[in-house]
XYZ file of C-alpha atoms in Angstrom:
633
model
C -14.946 25.446 8.397
C -14.468 28.856 6.151
C -11.160 29.509 7.567
C -9.892 25.788 6.433
C -11.632 25.910 3.289
C -9.644 29.463 2.731
C -6.189 27.792 3.607
C -7.377 24.993 0.848
C -7.966 27.081 -1.570
C -4.969 29.441 -1.240
C -2.682 26.359 -1.662
C -3.155 26.659 -5.791
C -0.246 28.990 -6.499
C 2.419 28.584 -9.047
C 5.046 27.337 -6.286
C 2.757 24.346 -5.264
C 1.448 23.368 -8.929
C 4.617 21.602 -10.449
C 5.710 19.516 -7.508
C 3.434 16.517 -7.833
C 1.660 17.472 -11.330
C 3.642 14.704 -13.317
C 2.511 11.727 -10.826
C -0.847 13.019 -10.395
C -1.668 13.728 -14.125
C -0.769 10.262 -15.218
C -2.391 8.958 -12.133
C -6.086 10.202 -13.390
C -5.244 10.518 -16.895
C -2.212 8.380 -18.145
C -1.137 8.826 -21.590
C -4.680 9.231 -23.504
C -3.854 12.768 -24.553
C -1.211 11.880 -26.645
C -3.035 11.941 -30.021
C -0.023 12.242 -32.253
C 0.624 8.842 -32.371
C -2.538 7.423 -33.736
C -2.945 9.906 -36.855
C -4.395 6.824 -39.390
C -7.034 6.180 -36.330
C -10.225 6.770 -36.727
C -11.783 9.897 -35.370
C -13.691 10.244 -32.193
C -13.958 13.727 -32.203
C -11.980 17.004 -34.129
C -11.110 20.197 -32.213
C -10.310 23.248 -34.400
C -8.983 20.538 -36.849
C -6.874 18.545 -34.497
C -8.070 15.100 -34.292
C -9.054 12.900 -30.836
C -8.724 9.329 -31.949
C -11.101 6.481 -31.459
C -8.343 4.560 -30.167
C -7.235 7.320 -27.857
C -10.685 7.134 -26.618
C -10.716 3.781 -25.870
C -7.151 3.592 -23.910
C -8.895 6.869 -22.072
C -12.481 4.712 -21.709
C -10.191 1.763 -20.149
C -8.396 3.474 -18.102
C -11.368 5.563 -16.342
C -13.303 2.627 -16.036
C -10.150 0.807 -14.520
C -9.910 3.849 -11.976
C -13.354 3.538 -11.349
C -13.414 0.062 -9.830
C -10.458 0.228 -7.789
C -11.890 3.636 -5.915
C -14.928 1.841 -5.342
C -12.904 -1.489 -3.638
C -10.656 0.732 -1.995
C -13.948 2.129 -0.553
C -14.800 -1.233 0.828
C -17.432 -2.016 -2.265
C -15.760 -5.201 -3.218
C -19.053 -6.757 -4.772
C -19.325 -3.947 -6.820
C -20.008 -5.363 -10.793
C -18.285 -3.444 -13.287
C -21.061 -4.697 -15.555
C -23.265 -2.061 -13.860
C -21.196 0.966 -15.340
C -23.074 3.052 -17.763
C -21.035 2.760 -20.584
C -22.401 5.081 -22.757
C -22.066 7.861 -20.010
C -18.504 6.976 -19.026
C -17.656 6.931 -22.960
C -18.890 10.454 -23.403
C -17.927 12.012 -20.304
C -14.216 10.934 -21.082
C -14.707 12.114 -24.609
C -15.622 15.314 -22.872
C -12.217 15.503 -21.221
C -10.408 14.785 -23.827
C -12.143 17.413 -25.882
C -11.766 19.943 -22.912
C -8.013 19.103 -22.665
C -7.208 19.802 -26.631
C -9.420 23.050 -26.002
C -6.943 24.314 -23.092
C -3.976 23.370 -25.150
C -4.784 25.125 -28.296
C -5.533 28.407 -25.643
C -2.263 28.072 -23.926
C -0.228 28.140 -27.280
C -2.188 30.793 -29.069
C -1.573 33.132 -26.033
C 1.805 32.416 -26.044
C 2.796 30.030 -23.447
C 5.794 27.985 -23.894
C 7.531 25.286 -22.038
C 11.280 24.827 -22.826
C 13.238 21.407 -22.783
C 15.341 22.855 -19.922
C 12.247 23.256 -17.872
C 10.824 19.733 -18.302
C 14.433 18.419 -17.899
C 14.497 20.041 -14.597
C 11.302 18.322 -13.467
C 11.937 15.090 -14.589
C 15.069 14.826 -12.399
C 13.543 16.712 -9.262
C 10.475 14.224 -9.380
C 10.914 12.006 -6.418
C 9.326 9.057 -8.378
C 12.187 8.769 -10.630
C 14.956 8.563 -7.841
C 16.887 6.282 -5.863
C 18.651 7.405 -3.065
C 17.955 11.004 -3.819
C 19.320 11.024 -7.149
C 17.558 10.716 -10.591
C 18.067 6.698 -11.827
C 17.372 6.417 -15.827
C 16.583 2.795 -14.917
C 13.827 4.280 -12.183
C 12.589 6.508 -15.038
C 11.829 3.939 -17.539
C 10.058 1.332 -15.309
C 7.698 4.081 -13.997
C 6.910 5.106 -17.393
C 6.300 2.203 -18.921
C 3.859 1.328 -15.646
C 2.186 4.510 -16.580
C 1.427 2.837 -20.142
C 3.513 5.586 -21.954
C 5.485 4.242 -25.051
C 8.512 6.148 -24.802
C 10.623 8.988 -23.158
C 9.172 11.230 -25.778
C 5.655 10.417 -25.033
C 6.137 11.153 -21.563
C 7.687 14.425 -22.372
C 4.903 15.644 -24.509
C 2.590 14.998 -22.277
C 4.490 16.932 -19.494
C 4.757 20.072 -22.084
C 1.043 20.056 -22.751
C 0.060 19.561 -18.895
C 2.674 22.212 -17.786
C 1.155 24.254 -20.961
C -2.343 24.012 -19.143
C -0.956 24.949 -15.342
C 0.469 28.032 -17.024
C -2.286 29.144 -18.450
C -4.291 28.577 -15.698
C -1.830 30.166 -13.413
C -1.996 33.111 -15.778
C -5.471 33.851 -14.607
C -5.491 32.702 -11.185
C -2.182 33.639 -9.818
C -2.649 37.285 -11.198
C -5.934 37.815 -9.400
C -6.236 39.543 -6.451
C -8.846 41.023 -3.424
C -9.216 44.832 -2.790
C -9.203 46.201 0.944
C -12.716 46.882 1.023
C -13.439 42.754 -0.718
C -11.196 41.677 2.488
C -13.112 43.479 4.635
C -16.564 42.720 3.576
C -15.575 39.029 3.529
C -13.914 39.094 7.468
C -17.382 41.178 8.485
C -19.735 38.368 6.777
C -17.424 35.236 8.321
C -17.622 36.610 11.669
C -20.814 38.130 11.740
C -22.584 36.595 15.253
C -26.661 36.758 15.354
C -28.909 37.163 17.796
C -32.731 35.304 17.544
C -35.540 33.068 19.046
C -37.126 30.307 17.265
C -40.181 28.675 18.508
C -41.857 25.563 16.663
C -45.339 26.095 14.298
C -45.787 22.031 14.280
C -48.161 20.346 11.590
C -51.661 19.784 13.294
C -53.400 16.144 13.402
C -53.976 15.228 10.254
C -55.889 12.494 10.599
C -59.116 15.407 11.470
C -58.667 16.865 8.016
C -61.826 16.300 5.528
C -60.681 15.101 2.136
C -63.429 15.174 -0.542
C -63.411 12.189 -3.034
C -62.932 15.052 -5.827
C -60.497 15.797 -4.478
C -58.635 12.710 -4.192
C -59.722 12.215 -8.061
C -58.315 15.606 -9.328
C -54.663 14.821 -7.577
C -55.070 10.925 -8.983
C -55.346 12.474 -12.307
C -52.849 15.060 -11.845
C -50.351 12.218 -10.469
C -50.476 9.216 -12.621
C -46.997 8.303 -12.734
C -46.998 8.175 -8.897
C -49.568 5.620 -9.018
C -47.845 3.149 -10.937
C -46.824 -0.905 -10.221
C -43.387 -1.401 -10.155
C -41.554 -2.924 -12.856
C -41.186 -6.649 -11.784
C -39.581 -10.101 -12.759
C -40.305 -13.466 -12.198
C -36.830 -15.348 -12.638
C -35.915 -18.901 -13.802
C -32.782 -19.763 -11.942
C -29.946 -22.393 -11.965
C -27.042 -22.063 -8.902
C -24.063 -24.312 -8.907
C -22.515 -24.758 -5.583
C -18.887 -25.476 -4.828
C -20.443 -27.435 -1.741
C -22.439 -29.626 -4.031
C -19.440 -31.354 -5.382
C -18.072 -33.042 -1.994
C -21.092 -35.480 -1.927
C -19.898 -36.264 -5.181
C -16.158 -37.220 -5.051
C -14.939 -40.473 -3.306
C -11.009 -40.812 -1.750
C -8.963 -44.239 -1.722
C -7.692 -45.142 1.919
C -4.382 -45.490 0.067
C -4.471 -41.842 -0.773
C -5.753 -40.694 2.579
C -2.493 -43.088 4.248
C -0.154 -41.331 1.796
C -1.123 -37.655 2.784
C -0.760 -38.617 6.287
C 3.043 -39.642 6.296
C 3.440 -36.401 4.234
C 1.626 -34.473 6.889
C 3.802 -36.147 9.456
C 6.811 -35.932 7.912
C 6.391 -32.389 7.718
C 6.572 -32.314 11.727
C 10.038 -31.101 12.842
C 11.717 -31.938 15.776
C 12.292 -28.659 18.114
C 15.688 -28.088 19.705
C 15.986 -25.208 22.593
C 19.631 -23.406 22.167
C 21.986 -20.996 24.003
C 24.615 -19.360 22.462
C 27.485 -16.703 23.093
C 28.400 -14.382 20.157
C 31.568 -12.343 20.015
C 30.760 -9.827 17.126
C 33.729 -9.341 14.240
C 32.763 -5.515 13.577
C 35.660 -5.794 10.937
C 38.283 -8.532 9.245
C 41.108 -6.667 11.069
C 39.478 -7.762 14.648
C 38.812 -11.756 13.318
C 41.551 -12.627 15.924
C 40.617 -10.789 18.908
C 37.402 -11.994 18.864
C 38.664 -15.348 18.319
C 40.519 -15.209 21.481
C 37.361 -14.070 23.070
C 35.313 -16.922 22.155
C 38.163 -19.544 22.774
C 38.466 -17.836 26.671
C 34.987 -18.343 26.776
C 34.899 -22.046 25.923
C 37.696 -22.766 28.325
C 35.785 -20.692 31.425
C 33.009 -23.370 30.533
C 35.394 -26.217 29.959
C 36.916 -25.225 33.251
C 33.121 -25.893 34.737
C 31.425 -22.356 34.677
C 28.013 -21.960 34.243
C 27.189 -21.428 30.389
C 24.782 -18.895 31.335
C 26.910 -16.617 33.434
C 29.257 -16.639 30.533
C 27.038 -15.402 28.256
C 25.826 -12.785 30.491
C 29.338 -11.899 30.934
C 31.034 -12.108 27.160
C 28.233 -12.500 24.866
C 27.720 -9.442 22.270
C 24.145 -10.278 21.992
C 22.373 -8.435 24.383
C 18.773 -9.387 24.111
C 19.851 -13.203 24.643
C 22.187 -12.858 26.757
C 20.403 -11.268 29.676
C 18.462 -14.374 29.339
C 21.754 -16.789 29.685
C 22.048 -16.555 26.026
C 18.933 -18.814 25.623
C 17.388 -18.362 22.202
C 14.320 -20.610 23.031
C 12.964 -23.518 20.753
C 13.871 -23.429 17.114
C 13.373 -25.698 14.309
C 15.777 -26.872 11.417
C 16.511 -23.753 9.253
C 16.071 -20.937 11.609
C 19.717 -20.128 11.535
C 22.397 -19.905 9.104
C 23.641 -23.692 7.628
C 26.621 -23.879 9.581
C 24.883 -22.678 12.694
C 22.039 -25.268 12.149
C 24.729 -27.896 11.485
C 26.118 -27.933 14.735
C 22.963 -27.309 16.597
C 21.317 -30.349 15.493
C 24.480 -31.929 15.628
C 24.959 -31.768 19.613
C 23.301 -33.892 22.110
C 21.379 -32.294 24.722
C 23.684 -30.664 27.700
C 26.545 -30.371 25.103
C 28.593 -27.423 24.353
C 29.664 -26.984 20.897
C 33.320 -25.985 19.381
C 33.763 -22.151 18.789
C 32.237 -21.509 15.528
C 32.250 -18.749 12.936
C 29.270 -17.440 11.096
C 28.202 -14.326 9.335
C 27.474 -12.741 12.378
C 30.916 -13.512 14.250
C 32.001 -16.266 16.665
C 29.661 -18.484 18.509
C 29.510 -21.189 21.296
C 26.054 -23.209 21.205
C 24.870 -24.874 23.832
C 21.574 -27.495 23.420
C 19.443 -27.212 26.708
C 16.828 -29.076 25.348
C 14.539 -30.974 22.596
C 11.346 -32.012 21.852
C 10.590 -34.770 19.786
C 7.632 -33.642 17.487
C 3.969 -34.978 18.597
C 2.452 -37.140 16.102
C -0.932 -37.229 15.957
C -2.980 -40.372 14.949
C -4.383 -40.952 11.376
C -7.676 -41.286 13.114
C -7.543 -37.843 14.733
C -6.551 -36.050 11.233
C -8.330 -38.576 8.941
C -11.665 -36.037 8.743
C -9.390 -33.183 7.815
C -7.035 -35.306 5.212
C -10.295 -36.262 3.598
C -11.407 -33.124 3.265
C -7.980 -31.589 2.061
C -8.193 -34.614 -0.748
C -11.839 -34.062 -1.716
C -10.912 -30.572 -1.736
C -8.545 -30.937 -4.983
C -11.165 -33.051 -7.173
C -13.577 -30.855 -6.024
C -12.045 -28.090 -7.518
C -11.111 -29.261 -10.889
C -15.077 -30.331 -10.902
C -16.440 -27.149 -9.897
C -14.451 -25.704 -12.245
C -15.278 -27.835 -15.653
C -19.058 -27.767 -14.785
C -19.068 -24.018 -14.446
C -17.556 -23.804 -17.430
C -20.339 -26.624 -18.806
C -23.109 -24.266 -17.099
C -22.013 -20.821 -18.817
C -21.828 -22.765 -22.197
C -24.981 -24.889 -22.097
C -26.846 -21.501 -21.100
C -25.479 -19.820 -23.741
C -26.484 -22.162 -26.452
C -29.832 -23.126 -25.132
C -33.324 -21.516 -25.417
C -34.013 -22.096 -21.882
C -32.911 -23.461 -18.824
C -34.199 -26.916 -19.070
C -31.302 -28.387 -21.085
C -28.737 -27.208 -18.473
C -30.443 -28.235 -15.551
C -30.711 -31.544 -16.918
C -27.148 -32.082 -18.057
C -25.978 -30.924 -14.489
C -28.691 -32.387 -13.068
C -29.199 -29.221 -11.438
C -33.211 -28.234 -10.373
C -34.405 -25.069 -11.531
C -36.178 -22.628 -8.910
C -38.199 -19.860 -9.409
C -37.804 -16.555 -7.584
C -39.968 -13.580 -7.529
C -41.709 -11.251 -8.897
C -39.106 -9.249 -7.719
C -38.540 -5.688 -8.205
C -34.925 -3.904 -9.924
C -33.749 -3.235 -6.375
C -33.663 -6.680 -5.611
C -35.511 -8.591 -3.025
C -34.480 -11.453 -0.652
C -31.969 -14.559 -1.347
C -30.524 -14.782 -4.450
C -32.509 -11.320 -5.217
C -30.680 -9.491 -3.202
C -27.637 -10.061 -5.089
C -26.998 -7.041 -7.538
C -25.571 -9.019 -10.113
C -28.288 -11.056 -10.248
C -30.832 -8.118 -10.504
C -28.164 -6.473 -13.034
C -28.413 -9.715 -15.207
C -32.036 -10.124 -15.087
C -32.677 -6.341 -16.229
C -29.945 -6.462 -18.893
C -31.378 -6.064 -22.434
C -30.457 -9.384 -23.729
C -32.109 -11.188 -20.559
C -35.091 -8.667 -19.946
C -35.919 -7.570 -23.607
C -34.492 -10.544 -25.901
C -35.461 -13.700 -23.563
C -31.548 -14.740 -23.628
C -30.456 -17.058 -20.304
C -27.956 -14.668 -18.635
C -24.384 -14.871 -19.078
C -22.823 -17.327 -15.982
C -22.800 -15.126 -12.714
C -19.844 -15.244 -9.819
C -22.151 -14.899 -7.011
C -18.982 -15.413 -4.404
C -15.880 -17.870 -4.766
C -18.002 -20.715 -4.598
C -21.166 -20.087 -6.148
C -22.469 -18.839 -9.471
C -25.503 -18.975 -11.502
C -27.480 -18.245 -14.714
C -30.941 -16.724 -14.815
C -33.841 -16.398 -17.177
C -36.587 -13.927 -17.027
C -39.911 -16.126 -16.738
C -42.270 -13.295 -16.795
C -41.959 -9.549 -17.239
C -44.215 -7.099 -15.139
C -44.320 -3.728 -16.803
C -45.295 -1.210 -14.651
C -49.254 -0.351 -14.976
C -51.542 2.321 -13.241
C -53.087 1.177 -10.037
C -56.750 1.612 -9.722
C -57.947 4.562 -8.007
C -59.867 2.298 -5.441
C -56.653 0.841 -4.428
C -54.706 4.630 -4.327
C -57.797 6.161 -2.383
C -56.937 5.730 1.207
C -53.100 6.734 0.323
C -54.174 9.897 -1.456
C -56.508 10.815 1.052
C -53.439 10.966 3.876
C -51.100 12.795 1.249
C -53.950 15.480 0.536
C -54.675 15.709 4.500
C -50.719 16.302 5.323
C -50.628 18.887 2.550
C -53.512 20.415 4.001
C -52.233 20.343 7.537
C -48.814 21.666 6.579
C -50.377 24.609 4.283
C -52.407 25.211 7.736
C -49.513 25.352 10.086
C -47.380 27.876 7.216
C -50.738 29.826 7.342
C -50.829 29.963 11.272
C -46.914 30.990 10.975
C -47.604 33.757 8.466
C -50.063 34.966 10.878
C -48.261 34.801 13.508
C -45.468 37.258 11.563
C -48.337 39.729 10.532
C -49.718 40.038 13.946
C -45.800 40.301 15.506
C -45.261 42.945 12.918
C -48.437 44.985 13.367
C -47.994 44.865 17.261
C -51.450 42.871 17.702
C -49.585 40.137 19.004
C -46.386 39.981 21.177
C -43.718 36.811 21.645
C -44.945 35.835 24.964
C -48.620 35.823 23.332
C -47.435 33.526 20.539
C -45.706 31.545 22.858
C -48.670 30.876 25.155
C -50.700 29.794 22.160
C -48.109 27.612 20.910
C -48.397 26.357 24.471
C -44.241 26.183 23.908
C -41.336 28.600 25.158
C -39.127 30.766 22.721
C -35.698 29.266 22.406
C -32.973 32.020 22.950
C -29.789 31.973 20.777
C -26.927 34.867 21.231
C -23.819 35.096 19.401
C -24.389 32.390 16.972
C -21.915 32.283 14.499
C -21.961 30.802 10.931
C -19.916 27.928 11.748
C -22.406 26.956 14.631
C -22.888 23.046 15.094
C -25.522 23.073 17.901
C -28.284 24.265 15.431
C -30.036 22.449 12.689
C -28.036 23.282 9.328
C -30.980 24.467 7.451
C -32.187 26.876 10.609
C -28.909 28.761 10.777
C -28.397 29.029 7.048
C -31.881 30.495 6.771
C -31.385 32.656 9.811
C -28.307 33.980 8.435
C -29.825 35.016 5.201
C -32.570 37.324 6.807
C -32.403 41.157 6.440
C -30.380 42.847 9.203
C -33.260 43.909 12.117
C -33.650 47.460 13.149
C -34.063 48.941 16.450
C -36.993 49.335 16.680
C -38.668 45.745 15.802
C -37.282 42.415 15.028
C -37.192 40.618 11.694
C -39.889 37.841 11.760
C -39.763 34.601 9.426
C -40.984 31.310 9.105
C -38.478 28.268 8.156
C -39.318 24.883 6.767
C -38.198 22.023 8.802
C -37.153 19.078 7.053
C -39.218 16.718 8.887
C -42.513 18.842 8.822
C -43.614 21.886 10.475
C -41.783 25.377 10.701
C -39.473 27.286 12.562
C -41.029 30.606 13.781
C -37.740 32.905 13.951
C -37.291 36.531 15.427
C -33.878 37.695 14.333
C -32.852 40.638 17.358
C -29.904 41.676 16.509
C -26.365 41.201 14.189
C -23.226 42.035 15.494
C -19.797 42.079 13.433
C -16.436 41.812 15.314
C -14.104 44.779 15.012
C -11.450 45.045 13.116
C -10.744 40.998 12.189
C -8.287 41.629 9.425
C -5.729 43.035 12.047
C -5.548 39.276 13.631
C -2.643 37.824 13.037
C -2.544 36.182 9.748
C -6.633 36.401 9.344
C -6.162 39.200 6.658
C -3.783 37.245 4.332
C -6.054 34.372 4.712
C -8.971 36.782 3.513
C -6.825 37.876 0.973
C -5.927 34.841 -0.713
C -9.601 33.599 -0.530
C -11.256 35.945 -2.502
C -8.439 36.379 -4.707
C -8.306 32.157 -5.045
C -12.090 32.343 -5.761
C -11.422 35.456 -8.180
C -9.136 33.455 -10.067
C -11.110 30.509 -10.682
C -13.756 32.215 -11.947
C -11.600 34.130 -14.789
C -9.980 30.810 -15.470
C -13.771 29.148 -15.886
C -14.964 32.260 -17.764
C -11.962 31.812 -20.087
C -12.591 28.333 -20.445
C -16.683 28.685 -21.599
C -15.248 31.581 -24.346
C -12.856 29.263 -25.464
C -15.166 26.250 -25.709
C -17.578 28.871 -27.789
C -15.075 29.917 -30.074
C -14.127 26.294 -30.789
C -14.736 24.300 -33.873
C -15.903 20.611 -31.940
C -17.139 17.824 -33.897
C -18.066 14.472 -32.396
C -18.048 11.563 -34.701
């Protein structure tokens, strides 16, 4: 893994930066960094006298919101409600990014970095997204930058210039960083180090036998009062409108059913099975030869030869020729108009005259035909009625949804919308913010229920689209704020918490006693195993990237100091699920001359230099931020 990280970090050099920079930055940032086009707009911030406008900020926020939603949808979260996005946090984050970008551009300019027009031209000309058939295409260029939201070519060039300035400034630090031979050797030694150690469990004892006093419980309760609050809950009144409810409210006439039936059976097509012989015409100069070949084939068939045998011998359509020219069953419209006309004019068993199409010359034979199977009206009645009702239901459902939205917005409760639309108010809850069962399992419902307008101001919610066929509105009927739970209600819970903490502390103390006795020689590792009624697990030559050992154990083992020849290093390490590992680190080994291996030295060099360059650039960024005069409005 670490070698892979080295390879990944080693890619951030000058030659690798420029190639994809243009398309990537617009996928991420759009053109929000262009502040020069909104000089009259209100200020969102000012960086050393340079304005970041509110218009610029709004454009960037909208773009970031859209990208966030798209990313969540690509991850499979199609039920994500955009209203759940924290707008304040998003706006602050985007503004910080715009300020950071302005600071970096100013820093690059002050450092004397510059980008020539020729360099920008070369980048644009060599960008694959702006090319057609490997060559730059100005129309393609205009379409792409317009889709990016760029107002003009000049705006695009300005943004490219800014991004390249930042890239040059970054590379000024990152591409000039280096690693000394000592640093490279140290990293190689650490990365390839192996350790020999033994592990035995010191589990948490039976907590149920631990004594806990009332005084301890009361003290814990007083010190952790916030831990024992009732959850915030709401009882909701809800109105739900479902598309399915409208199917019983609409009727269709027999005339409408008959009319739709006639349209449906009118679309049923006769199927014809065709075979053909094709003589291709590669070039117009070959037309006469091709025509002569197809006429010769027609004469052979007229003379009594089998059509399939002639097709196998003559046809240039190798796929069908192997099947005697058979094309299978087709319906009208499957081929060129002229081919179709000829095929559907034939009687069964009849062969057409030679026919010219865009593919060449054909002979066509009708080998079979199937009249369409026409279902009866009664067999299709249920399907037809459902289809006719669906058209009416769609209109009524949309109208009713809009009416529900309007009434809920205007009414002081849900009684009026319920009466107007003949809906039943249903009560849901109490439920917490995380939701519950049924309607409360939908995050859109819970997000609306705990919004300021619904929870604090007492309004009906906006129309909530639960799915493509269901909408709802909700209203908070009762708001139950968090309250302190009585001590009597939580006494047993607290007692169990304290008992477990005591049992775990006892395990830690036991592990520490073992360590002290092992270090002093009062106990041997065999004696510890006997007391624990367990075996030490032995591990030999374990590397840092081992996948066979729990990560918390491995990470802490490699954090222990090197043991001496006389005695192992003993330590206790907490287990994530409770209890401790007692560890005896016996040996540390380093591979010899790792850097001499093929490619390894270069990878260590690149990794260290990359890390050092990133740290240098981060320090420069921090200094620029510290020195800048930044004002947010």
